[in-house]
Amino acid sequence: MDGKQGWTVADAVDYKGFPADRSKTGGWVPAALILGIEICERLSTMGIAVNLVTYLGGTMHLPSSTSANVVTDFLGTSFLLCLLGGFLADSFLGRFKTIVIFACIQTLGTGTLALSTKLPSLRPPPCHSNDNCEEANGFQMGILYLALYLIALGTGGLKSSVSGFGTDQFDEKNEAEKTQMAYFFNRFFFFISLGSLTAVTVLVYIQDEVGRSLAYGICTISMFIAILVIMSGIKRYRYKKSAGSPIVNIFQVLVAAIRKRNMNLPYDYNMLHENTPEDSRIRHTDQFRCLDKAAVVAEGDFVKNGSGTTLNPWNLCTVTRVEEVKMMARLLPVWATTILFWTAYAQMITFSVQQASTMERSIGGFRIPAGSLTVFFVLAILLTCAIYDCFIIPLWKKWKGKPGFTDLQRMALGLILSTLGMAAAAVVEMKRLSVAKAVGGTTTVNPLPISVFMLIPQFFLVGAGEAFIYTGQLDFFITRSPKSMKTMSTGLFLTTLALGFFMSSFLVSVVKKVTGSHGGEGWLADDIDNGRLDCFYGLLAILGVINFGVYLVVARWNKKDDKAVEMESVV
């Protein structure tokens, strides 16, 4: 009997609902099938996002600021919907069903997008001068929005569960499989980058030189094949049972604390309610004492029934449940100060692509697509990760005795590099505008006599910043959250990306309105040669400096809080 139990995974089941057999389920084969769908998701989402702004301006004839906002709203919604996908996976569907359902939705979206770019009736007629351009009508934009937000919905649900379902295939309690799980995380990030690299090179080239409908058709077919591939492993997967959404637990603590807001806390916190098993308890901390009132025992907290009395969780919570909510609350200041990085990131796939479209992009007889300049962004991520793993970690371990930078240090580096990237972008844009003014021509026909490779510094700086801040945020939000809320904390991390894109849209709208209020076109003109995009980049750099100052205060508070928690644990 003991031998049989050794061949099963305690907290996982097979497709029939029986305890998962270690020899027949999980491991690298099913994990590889899951990685395949992640490649296709990245190929579709990035392949569309990095070159969408040129389609909106050049084919749908939208103003540059409107085009940028459409892209950032699309990406922001994609990441915000990760919360919905995570909630459905945790509470109702499970991760596998969530992946399959939302992958089908994304496939439907890319198919609709391919159709909308193919049919002439779904786009305005071409124009030959800026004065004779008919903007896309409501119906044409409606079909485009339908396609984009189907893709956003599919991406959100898919992204929230893919990494988790992949790690479900390895048993943390088994040393060999725990090591394999670490390799899975490395390969997962590699495949994300590989999908992005393919998107910004091959797929963007097909869009510009062959046809967008063909490129989006390739995305549709690849997603369909990926769905068939992942479904082929149904019998090989390990499935974790849904444990319920932690959102309900958080609301229970908040409601109980509000109901007892007028009650006094006991002089000894040991008098607070706690019935969690000893090995799962979280020690009481002194921060956010107002939440401790949710654990104060009062009359009416227990409800009588036929078998005795039961606890009403909306009136009384355990200390451990309260401390879980406190842990999530401690994440929020860092969460708020990392949003601005993703606002800077948004410029790399919107205005930076528009800059590239006006500049000289030819190498010999080959003309680089404007959207493909983001390849330097992806290369910067891969190069930074390689240098960090191969050189910085060993040197830092030898010097400081620690395996690399802390999560807070990595996030700080990301914020610094993104601010430098915006400053570099402002300088390059000043040079580009001076050339545009000197030639006095229009870039809709001939590119400006200035090399597109001048944009490389801003792509490299922000790309290197992403390598640091993405891994730092992921580490911070996973390791500093309670075990029962790991999925939710990952979703919280992804909302920084969503809000960063939405903040970009908000800033663009405000700057457009304020700077163009006196009859001129303002900083963000329909034709960027007539605007002052350098001032907008400069504004982002200034905001980055201010935000970094706030981050330093927040990070210092977090370090003090870590020491306080450690002392509490010792006591």
Coordinates of C-alpha atoms in Angstrom, one line a residue:
M1 CA 0.0 0.0 0.0
D2 CA 2.8 2.4 0.9
G3 CA 4.5 1.6 -2.4
K4 CA 1.3 2.4 -4.3
Q5 CA 0.9 5.8 -2.5
G6 CA 4.5 6.6 -3.5
W7 CA 3.5 6.4 -7.1
T8 CA 0.7 8.9 -6.7
V9 CA 0.7 12.7 -6.3
A10 CA -1.1 13.7 -3.2
D11 CA -2.8 16.9 -4.3
A12 CA -3.4 16.1 -8.0
V13 CA -5.9 13.9 -10.0
D14 CA -5.9 12.4 -13.5
Y15 CA -8.5 13.0 -16.1
K16 CA -10.9 10.5 -14.5
G17 CA -10.7 12.1 -11.1
F18 CA -8.5 9.4 -9.5
P19 CA -5.2 10.2 -7.7
A20 CA -2.6 11.0 -10.4
D21 CA -0.2 8.2 -11.1
R22 CA 3.3 9.7 -11.1
S23 CA 4.6 7.4 -13.8
K24 CA 1.7 8.1 -16.2
T25 CA 0.9 11.7 -15.6
G26 CA 2.8 15.0 -15.4
G27 CA 6.5 15.7 -16.2
W28 CA 8.1 17.2 -19.3
V29 CA 5.9 15.8 -22.0
P30 CA 2.6 17.4 -21.0
A31 CA 4.5 20.5 -19.9
A32 CA 5.9 20.8 -23.4
L33 CA 2.4 20.7 -24.9
I34 CA 1.4 23.6 -22.6
L35 CA 4.5 25.6 -23.7
G36 CA 3.4 25.2 -27.3
I37 CA 0.2 27.2 -26.7
E38 CA 2.1 29.9 -25.0
I39 CA 4.3 30.4 -28.1
C40 CA 1.2 30.8 -30.3
E41 CA -0.4 33.2 -27.8
R42 CA 2.7 35.4 -27.8
L43 CA 2.9 35.2 -31.6
S44 CA -0.7 36.4 -32.0
T45 CA -0.8 39.1 -29.3
M46 CA 2.6 40.7 -29.9
G47 CA 2.4 40.2 -33.7
I48 CA -0.8 42.3 -33.7
A49 CA 0.1 44.9 -31.0
V50 CA 3.6 46.0 -32.2
N51 CA 2.4 46.8 -35.7
L52 CA -1.2 47.8 -35.1
V53 CA -0.5 51.5 -34.8
T54 CA 0.7 51.7 -38.4
Y55 CA -2.5 49.9 -39.7
L56 CA -4.7 52.3 -37.7
G57 CA -2.9 55.3 -39.0
G58 CA -2.1 54.2 -42.6
T59 CA -5.1 52.2 -43.5
M60 CA -7.9 53.2 -41.1
H61 CA -6.7 56.9 -41.2
L62 CA -6.9 57.5 -37.5
P63 CA -5.0 60.4 -35.8
S64 CA -1.7 59.3 -34.2
S65 CA -2.9 59.9 -30.7
T66 CA -6.1 57.9 -31.3
S67 CA -4.1 55.1 -32.8
A68 CA -1.8 54.9 -29.8
N69 CA -4.7 54.9 -27.4
V70 CA -6.4 52.0 -29.3
V71 CA -3.2 49.9 -29.0
T72 CA -2.7 50.7 -25.3
D73 CA -6.3 50.1 -24.4
F74 CA -6.2 46.8 -26.2
L75 CA -3.1 45.6 -24.3
G76 CA -4.4 47.1 -21.0
T77 CA -7.6 45.2 -21.3
S78 CA -5.7 42.0 -22.2
F79 CA -3.8 42.1 -18.9
L80 CA -6.7 43.3 -16.8
L81 CA -8.8 40.3 -18.0
C82 CA -6.2 38.0 -16.4
L83 CA -8.0 38.7 -13.1
L84 CA -11.2 37.3 -14.7
G85 CA -9.4 34.3 -16.1
G86 CA -7.8 33.6 -12.7
F87 CA -11.1 33.9 -10.9
L88 CA -12.9 31.5 -13.2
A89 CA -10.0 29.0 -13.1
D90 CA -9.8 29.1 -9.3
S91 CA -13.5 29.1 -8.6
F92 CA -15.3 27.1 -11.3
L93 CA -13.5 25.9 -14.5
G94 CA -10.1 24.7 -13.4
R95 CA -7.0 25.7 -15.4
F96 CA -7.2 23.2 -18.3
K97 CA -10.8 24.1 -19.2
T98 CA -10.0 27.8 -18.8
I99 CA -7.0 27.5 -21.2
V100 CA -9.0 25.6 -23.9
I101 CA -12.1 27.9 -23.7
F102 CA -10.2 31.2 -23.8
A103 CA -7.8 29.9 -26.5
C104 CA -10.9 29.2 -28.7
I105 CA -12.0 32.8 -28.0
Q106 CA -8.6 34.1 -29.1
T107 CA -8.7 32.0 -32.2
L108 CA -12.1 33.5 -33.1
G109 CA -10.7 37.0 -32.5
T110 CA -7.7 36.5 -34.8
G111 CA -9.9 35.0 -37.5
T112 CA -12.2 38.0 -37.3
L113 CA -9.2 40.4 -37.5
A114 CA -8.0 38.5 -40.6
L115 CA -11.4 38.9 -42.2
S116 CA -11.6 42.6 -41.3
T117 CA -8.3 43.4 -42.9
K118 CA -9.1 41.3 -46.0
L119 CA -12.5 42.7 -47.0
P120 CA -12.4 46.1 -48.7
S121 CA -15.8 47.1 -47.2
L122 CA -14.4 46.9 -43.7
R123 CA -11.8 49.6 -44.2
P124 CA -11.9 53.1 -45.8
P125 CA -10.8 53.8 -49.3
P126 CA -7.0 54.5 -49.7
C127 CA -6.0 58.2 -49.9
H128 CA -3.1 59.8 -51.7
S129 CA -2.7 63.0 -49.6
N130 CA -3.2 63.9 -46.0
D131 CA -6.0 66.4 -47.1
N132 CA -8.1 63.7 -48.8
C133 CA -8.2 60.9 -46.2
E134 CA -11.6 59.4 -45.2
E135 CA -11.4 58.1 -41.6
A136 CA -12.9 54.7 -40.9
N137 CA -16.6 54.8 -40.1
G138 CA -18.4 53.4 -37.0
F139 CA -19.2 50.0 -38.6
Q140 CA -15.7 49.4 -39.8
M141 CA -14.2 50.4 -36.4
G142 CA -16.9 48.3 -34.7
I143 CA -15.7 45.1 -36.4
L144 CA -12.1 45.9 -35.7
Y145 CA -12.9 46.5 -32.0
L146 CA -14.9 43.3 -31.9
A147 CA -11.8 41.3 -33.2
L148 CA -9.4 43.1 -30.9
Y149 CA -11.4 42.6 -27.7
L150 CA -12.1 39.0 -28.5
I151 CA -8.3 38.6 -28.7
A152 CA -8.0 40.5 -25.4
L153 CA -10.5 38.3 -23.7
G154 CA -8.8 35.2 -25.0
T155 CA -5.4 36.4 -24.0
G156 CA -6.5 37.4 -20.5
G157 CA -8.0 34.0 -19.7
L158 CA -5.2 32.0 -21.3
K159 CA -2.3 33.9 -19.7
S160 CA -3.8 33.6 -16.2
S161 CA -3.7 29.8 -16.3
V162 CA -0.9 28.7 -18.6
S163 CA 2.0 29.1 -16.2
G164 CA 0.1 27.6 -13.3
F165 CA -1.1 24.6 -15.3
G166 CA 2.5 24.0 -16.4
T167 CA 3.7 24.0 -12.8
D168 CA 0.9 21.6 -11.9
Q169 CA 2.7 18.9 -13.9
F170 CA 5.5 18.8 -11.3
D171 CA 5.3 17.8 -7.7
E172 CA 6.9 20.3 -5.3
K173 CA 7.2 17.5 -2.7
N174 CA 9.4 15.4 -4.9
E175 CA 13.0 16.7 -5.1
A176 CA 13.6 15.5 -8.7
E177 CA 10.4 17.1 -10.0
K178 CA 11.0 20.3 -7.9
T179 CA 14.2 20.7 -9.9
Q180 CA 12.4 20.2 -13.1
M181 CA 9.9 22.9 -12.2
A182 CA 12.7 25.4 -11.8
Y183 CA 13.8 24.6 -15.4
F184 CA 10.2 24.9 -16.5
F185 CA 10.1 28.5 -15.3
N186 CA 13.3 29.3 -17.3
R187 CA 12.0 27.7 -20.4
F188 CA 8.6 29.4 -20.0
F189 CA 10.2 32.8 -20.1
F190 CA 12.4 31.7 -23.0
F191 CA 9.4 30.6 -25.0
I192 CA 7.6 33.9 -24.3
S193 CA 10.6 35.7 -25.7
L194 CA 10.9 33.3 -28.6
G195 CA 7.2 33.9 -29.5
S196 CA 7.7 37.7 -29.2
L197 CA 10.9 37.6 -31.3
T198 CA 9.1 35.6 -34.1
A199 CA 6.2 38.1 -34.0
V200 CA 8.3 41.2 -34.3
T201 CA 10.4 39.8 -37.2
V202 CA 8.7 37.2 -39.4
L203 CA 5.1 38.1 -38.7
V204 CA 5.5 41.9 -39.0
Y205 CA 7.5 41.4 -42.2
I206 CA 4.6 39.4 -43.7
Q207 CA 2.1 42.1 -42.6
D208 CA 4.0 44.9 -44.3
E209 CA 5.3 43.1 -47.4
V210 CA 2.8 40.4 -48.2
G211 CA -0.5 41.1 -46.4
R212 CA -2.0 41.6 -43.0
S213 CA -4.8 39.2 -43.6
L214 CA -2.3 36.4 -44.4
A215 CA -0.3 37.2 -41.2
Y216 CA -3.4 37.2 -39.0
G217 CA -4.6 34.0 -40.8
I218 CA -1.3 32.4 -39.8
C219 CA -2.0 33.4 -36.2
T220 CA -5.5 31.8 -36.4
I221 CA -4.2 28.5 -37.8
S222 CA -1.4 28.3 -35.3
M223 CA -3.8 28.9 -32.4
F224 CA -6.1 26.2 -33.7
I225 CA -3.3 23.7 -34.0
A226 CA -2.1 24.6 -30.5
I227 CA -5.6 23.9 -29.2
L228 CA -5.5 20.4 -30.8
V229 CA -2.0 19.8 -29.4
I230 CA -2.9 20.7 -25.9
M231 CA -6.1 18.7 -26.0
S232 CA -4.1 15.6 -27.1
G233 CA -2.5 15.5 -23.7
I234 CA -5.7 15.2 -21.7
K235 CA -4.8 11.7 -20.4
R236 CA -1.3 12.8 -19.5
Y237 CA -2.0 15.9 -17.4
R238 CA -2.2 16.3 -13.7
Y239 CA -5.2 18.4 -12.6
K240 CA -5.5 20.4 -9.3
K241 CA -8.9 20.8 -7.8
S242 CA -10.3 24.3 -7.6
A243 CA -9.8 25.6 -4.0
G244 CA -12.1 28.6 -4.4
S245 CA -11.3 32.2 -5.0
P246 CA -9.3 34.1 -2.3
I247 CA -11.3 37.3 -3.2
V248 CA -14.2 36.0 -1.1
N249 CA -11.8 35.4 1.8
I250 CA -10.6 39.0 1.5
F251 CA -14.1 40.4 1.5
Q252 CA -15.0 38.4 4.5
V253 CA -12.2 39.9 6.5
L254 CA -13.1 43.5 5.3
V255 CA -16.8 43.0 6.1
A256 CA -16.1 41.5 9.5
A257 CA -13.7 44.3 10.4
I258 CA -16.2 47.0 9.3
R259 CA -19.0 45.4 11.3
K260 CA -16.8 45.4 14.4
R261 CA -15.2 48.8 13.8
N262 CA -16.6 50.2 17.1
M263 CA -15.3 47.3 19.2
N264 CA -12.1 47.5 21.2
L265 CA -9.2 45.2 20.5
P266 CA -8.1 42.9 23.4
Y267 CA -4.9 43.9 25.3
D268 CA -3.4 40.5 24.3
Y269 CA -3.6 39.4 20.7
N270 CA -3.6 35.8 21.8
M271 CA -7.3 36.4 22.7
L272 CA -8.1 36.9 19.0
H273 CA -9.9 34.0 17.3
E274 CA -7.6 31.3 15.8
N275 CA -8.3 27.7 15.0
T276 CA -6.0 27.2 12.0
P277 CA -3.8 24.1 12.3
E278 CA -0.4 25.0 13.9
D279 CA 1.7 24.2 10.9
S280 CA -0.4 26.5 8.7
R281 CA -0.7 29.5 11.0
I282 CA 0.6 33.0 10.2
R283 CA 1.9 34.9 13.2
H284 CA 0.1 38.1 14.2
T285 CA 1.7 41.4 13.2
D286 CA 1.1 44.9 14.5
Q287 CA 0.5 46.6 11.1
F288 CA -3.1 47.4 9.9
R289 CA -4.5 46.8 13.4
C290 CA -7.9 47.9 12.2
L291 CA -8.2 44.6 10.4
D292 CA -7.6 42.7 13.6
K293 CA -11.1 43.5 14.7
A294 CA -12.3 40.9 12.2
A295 CA -10.8 38.3 14.7
V296 CA -12.5 39.7 17.8
V297 CA -15.0 37.2 19.2
A298 CA -18.4 38.7 19.8
E299 CA -22.0 37.5 20.4
G300 CA -23.7 36.1 17.3
D301 CA -20.4 35.0 15.6
F302 CA -21.4 31.4 15.9
V303 CA -24.6 30.0 14.4
K304 CA -26.4 27.1 15.9
N305 CA -27.5 24.2 13.7
G306 CA -28.6 20.6 14.1
S307 CA -25.1 19.3 14.6
G308 CA -23.9 22.0 16.9
T309 CA -22.5 25.5 16.1
T310 CA -20.8 26.8 13.0
L311 CA -18.7 29.9 12.5
N312 CA -20.2 32.8 10.4
P313 CA -17.1 33.8 8.3
W314 CA -18.7 37.2 7.5
N315 CA -18.7 38.1 11.2
L316 CA -15.5 36.4 12.6
C317 CA -12.3 35.4 10.9
T318 CA -9.1 33.7 12.1
V319 CA -5.9 35.6 12.8
T320 CA -4.3 33.7 9.9
R321 CA -7.0 34.8 7.5
V322 CA -6.6 38.4 8.7
E323 CA -2.8 38.2 8.3
E324 CA -3.2 36.9 4.7
V325 CA -5.1 40.1 3.9
K326 CA -2.4 42.2 5.6
M327 CA 0.2 40.5 3.5
M328 CA -1.7 41.4 0.3
A329 CA -2.1 45.0 1.6
R330 CA 1.7 45.3 2.1
L331 CA 2.1 44.6 -1.7
L332 CA 0.0 47.6 -2.7
P333 CA 2.5 50.5 -2.3
V334 CA 5.1 48.7 -4.5
W335 CA 2.3 47.7 -6.9
A336 CA 1.3 51.4 -7.3
T337 CA 4.9 52.6 -7.9
T338 CA 5.7 50.1 -10.7
I339 CA 2.7 51.0 -12.9
L340 CA 4.6 53.9 -14.5
F341 CA 7.2 51.6 -16.0
W342 CA 4.6 50.0 -18.2
T343 CA 3.4 53.4 -19.3
A344 CA 6.9 54.0 -20.6
Y345 CA 6.9 50.5 -22.1
A346 CA 3.7 51.3 -24.0
Q347 CA 5.6 54.0 -26.0
M348 CA 7.8 51.4 -27.5
I349 CA 5.0 49.8 -29.4
T350 CA 3.1 53.0 -30.2
F351 CA 4.9 56.3 -30.8
S352 CA 8.3 54.7 -31.2
V353 CA 6.9 52.7 -34.1
Q354 CA 5.5 55.9 -35.6
Q355 CA 8.9 57.5 -35.3
A356 CA 10.4 54.6 -37.1
S357 CA 7.9 54.8 -39.9
T358 CA 9.2 58.3 -40.8
M359 CA 12.9 57.4 -40.8
E360 CA 15.3 55.8 -43.2
R361 CA 15.0 52.0 -42.7
S362 CA 16.8 50.5 -45.7
I363 CA 19.8 48.2 -45.5
G364 CA 21.1 47.6 -49.0
G365 CA 18.0 46.6 -50.9
F366 CA 16.0 45.5 -47.8
R367 CA 13.6 47.8 -46.0
I368 CA 13.0 47.1 -42.4
P369 CA 9.3 47.2 -41.4
A370 CA 8.7 49.9 -38.7
G371 CA 7.2 47.4 -36.3
S372 CA 10.2 45.1 -36.5
L373 CA 12.3 47.7 -34.7
T374 CA 10.9 46.2 -31.5
V375 CA 13.3 43.3 -32.2
F376 CA 15.9 45.3 -30.4
F377 CA 13.5 45.5 -27.5
V378 CA 13.3 41.7 -27.3
L379 CA 17.0 41.2 -27.9
A380 CA 17.7 43.6 -25.0
I381 CA 15.5 41.4 -22.7
L382 CA 17.3 38.2 -23.7
L383 CA 20.8 39.8 -23.6
T384 CA 20.1 41.3 -20.1
C385 CA 18.8 38.0 -18.8
A386 CA 21.9 36.2 -20.1
I387 CA 24.3 38.7 -18.6
Y388 CA 22.5 38.7 -15.3
D389 CA 22.5 34.8 -15.1
C390 CA 26.0 34.2 -16.3
F391 CA 27.9 37.1 -14.9
I392 CA 26.1 39.3 -12.3
I393 CA 24.7 36.5 -10.2
P394 CA 28.1 34.7 -9.7
L395 CA 29.9 38.0 -9.0
W396 CA 27.2 39.3 -6.6
K397 CA 27.2 36.0 -4.8
K398 CA 31.0 36.1 -4.4
W399 CA 31.0 39.8 -3.3
K400 CA 27.8 40.0 -1.2
G401 CA 27.1 36.3 -0.5
K402 CA 23.7 36.6 -2.1
P403 CA 22.5 35.0 -5.4
G404 CA 21.9 38.1 -7.3
F405 CA 19.9 41.3 -6.6
T406 CA 16.8 41.3 -4.4
D407 CA 13.4 41.7 -5.8
L408 CA 13.2 45.4 -4.7
Q409 CA 16.7 46.1 -6.2
R410 CA 15.7 44.6 -9.6
M411 CA 12.5 46.7 -9.7
A412 CA 14.5 49.8 -8.9
L413 CA 16.9 49.0 -11.8
G414 CA 13.9 48.6 -14.1
L415 CA 12.5 52.0 -13.1
I416 CA 15.9 53.7 -13.5
L417 CA 16.4 52.2 -17.0
S418 CA 12.9 53.1 -18.2
T419 CA 13.4 56.7 -17.1
L420 CA 16.7 56.8 -19.0
G421 CA 15.0 55.3 -22.0
M422 CA 12.4 58.1 -22.0
A423 CA 15.1 60.7 -21.7
A424 CA 17.0 59.1 -24.6
A425 CA 13.8 59.0 -26.7
A426 CA 13.3 62.7 -26.1
V427 CA 16.8 63.5 -27.3
V428 CA 16.4 61.4 -30.4
E429 CA 13.0 62.9 -31.2
M430 CA 14.5 66.4 -30.9
K431 CA 17.1 65.4 -33.6
R432 CA 14.4 63.8 -35.8
L433 CA 12.2 66.9 -35.6
S434 CA 15.2 69.2 -36.5
V435 CA 15.8 67.1 -39.6
A436 CA 12.1 67.1 -40.5
K437 CA 12.1 70.9 -40.2
A438 CA 15.3 71.2 -42.3
V439 CA 14.0 69.2 -45.2
G440 CA 10.5 70.7 -45.0
G441 CA 9.0 67.7 -46.8
T442 CA 6.4 65.1 -46.0
T443 CA 7.3 61.7 -44.6
T444 CA 4.2 60.1 -46.1
V445 CA 6.0 59.7 -49.4
N446 CA 9.7 59.7 -48.6
P447 CA 11.5 58.9 -45.3
L448 CA 13.5 61.5 -43.5
P449 CA 17.3 61.4 -44.1
I450 CA 18.0 60.1 -40.6
S451 CA 18.8 56.5 -39.7
V452 CA 16.1 54.5 -37.8
F453 CA 18.9 52.9 -35.8
M454 CA 19.1 56.1 -33.7
L455 CA 16.0 54.6 -31.9
I456 CA 18.0 51.6 -30.6
P457 CA 19.1 53.2 -27.3
Q458 CA 15.5 53.8 -26.2
F459 CA 14.5 50.2 -27.1
F460 CA 17.5 48.7 -25.4
L461 CA 17.1 50.8 -22.2
V462 CA 13.4 50.0 -21.7
G463 CA 13.9 46.4 -22.8
A464 CA 16.7 45.9 -20.3
G465 CA 14.5 47.6 -17.7
E466 CA 11.7 45.1 -18.4
A467 CA 14.1 42.1 -17.9
F468 CA 14.8 43.4 -14.4
I469 CA 11.3 44.7 -13.3
Y470 CA 9.3 41.8 -14.7
T471 CA 11.4 39.2 -12.8
G472 CA 11.6 41.4 -9.8
Q473 CA 7.8 41.9 -9.7
L474 CA 7.1 38.2 -10.3
D475 CA 9.4 37.3 -7.4
F476 CA 8.0 40.0 -5.1
F477 CA 4.4 39.2 -5.6
I478 CA 4.7 35.4 -5.4
T479 CA 7.2 35.1 -2.5
R480 CA 5.5 37.8 -0.3
S481 CA 1.9 36.6 -0.7
P482 CA 0.2 33.9 1.3
K483 CA 0.1 30.4 -0.2
S484 CA -3.7 30.5 -0.6
M485 CA -3.4 33.7 -2.7
K486 CA -0.5 33.0 -5.1
T487 CA -2.7 33.0 -8.2
M488 CA -4.4 36.3 -7.1
S489 CA -1.0 37.9 -6.4
T490 CA 0.2 37.0 -9.9
G491 CA -3.0 38.6 -11.2
L492 CA -2.3 41.7 -9.1
F493 CA 1.2 41.8 -10.7
L494 CA -0.3 41.6 -14.2
T495 CA -2.7 44.5 -13.4
T496 CA 0.4 46.8 -13.2
L497 CA 0.8 46.1 -16.9
A498 CA -2.8 46.8 -17.6
L499 CA -2.9 50.1 -15.6
G500 CA 0.3 51.1 -17.2
F501 CA -1.2 50.9 -20.6
F502 CA -4.4 52.6 -19.5
M503 CA -2.3 55.4 -17.9
S504 CA -0.6 55.9 -21.2
S505 CA -4.0 56.3 -22.9
F506 CA -5.0 58.8 -20.2
L507 CA -1.8 60.8 -20.4
V508 CA -2.1 61.0 -24.2
S509 CA -5.7 62.2 -24.0
V510 CA -4.8 64.8 -21.4
V511 CA -1.7 66.1 -23.2
K512 CA -3.6 66.2 -26.5
K513 CA -6.4 68.3 -24.9
V514 CA -4.1 70.6 -22.9
T515 CA -1.4 71.4 -25.4
G516 CA -3.8 71.6 -28.3
S517 CA -6.3 73.9 -26.5
H518 CA -5.2 77.1 -28.2
G519 CA -5.9 76.2 -31.8
G520 CA -2.7 74.5 -32.5
E521 CA -2.1 70.8 -33.0
G522 CA -0.2 70.5 -29.7
W523 CA 2.5 68.0 -28.7
L524 CA 0.7 65.0 -30.2
A525 CA -0.3 66.2 -33.6
D526 CA -1.9 63.9 -36.2
D527 CA 1.3 64.1 -38.1
I528 CA 4.1 63.7 -35.6
D529 CA 6.4 65.9 -37.7
N530 CA 4.1 68.8 -36.8
G531 CA 4.0 68.0 -33.0
R532 CA 6.4 67.9 -30.1
L533 CA 6.7 64.2 -29.2
D534 CA 10.0 65.0 -27.5
C535 CA 8.2 67.1 -24.9
F536 CA 5.8 64.1 -24.2
Y537 CA 8.8 61.8 -23.8
G538 CA 10.4 64.4 -21.5
L539 CA 7.2 64.6 -19.4
L540 CA 7.4 60.8 -18.9
A541 CA 11.1 61.1 -17.9
I542 CA 10.2 63.7 -15.3
L543 CA 7.3 61.6 -14.0
G544 CA 9.7 58.6 -13.9
V545 CA 12.2 60.6 -11.6
I546 CA 9.3 61.6 -9.3
N547 CA 7.9 58.0 -9.2
F548 CA 11.4 56.6 -8.5
G549 CA 11.7 58.9 -5.4
V550 CA 8.4 57.6 -4.1
Y551 CA 9.5 54.0 -4.8
L552 CA 12.6 54.5 -2.7
V553 CA 10.4 55.5 0.3
V554 CA 8.1 52.5 -0.3
A555 CA 11.0 50.1 -0.7
R556 CA 12.6 51.4 2.5
W557 CA 9.2 50.9 4.3
N558 CA 9.0 47.3 2.9
K559 CA 12.5 46.5 4.2
K560 CA 11.7 47.7 7.6
D561 CA 8.4 45.7 7.5
D562 CA 10.4 42.6 6.5
K563 CA 12.6 43.0 9.6
A564 CA 9.6 43.6 11.8
V565 CA 7.9 40.4 10.6
E566 CA 11.1 38.4 11.1
M567 CA 11.4 39.7 14.7
E568 CA 7.8 38.8 15.3
S569 CA 8.4 35.3 14.0
V570 CA 11.4 34.9 16.3
V571 CA 9.4 36.0 19.3

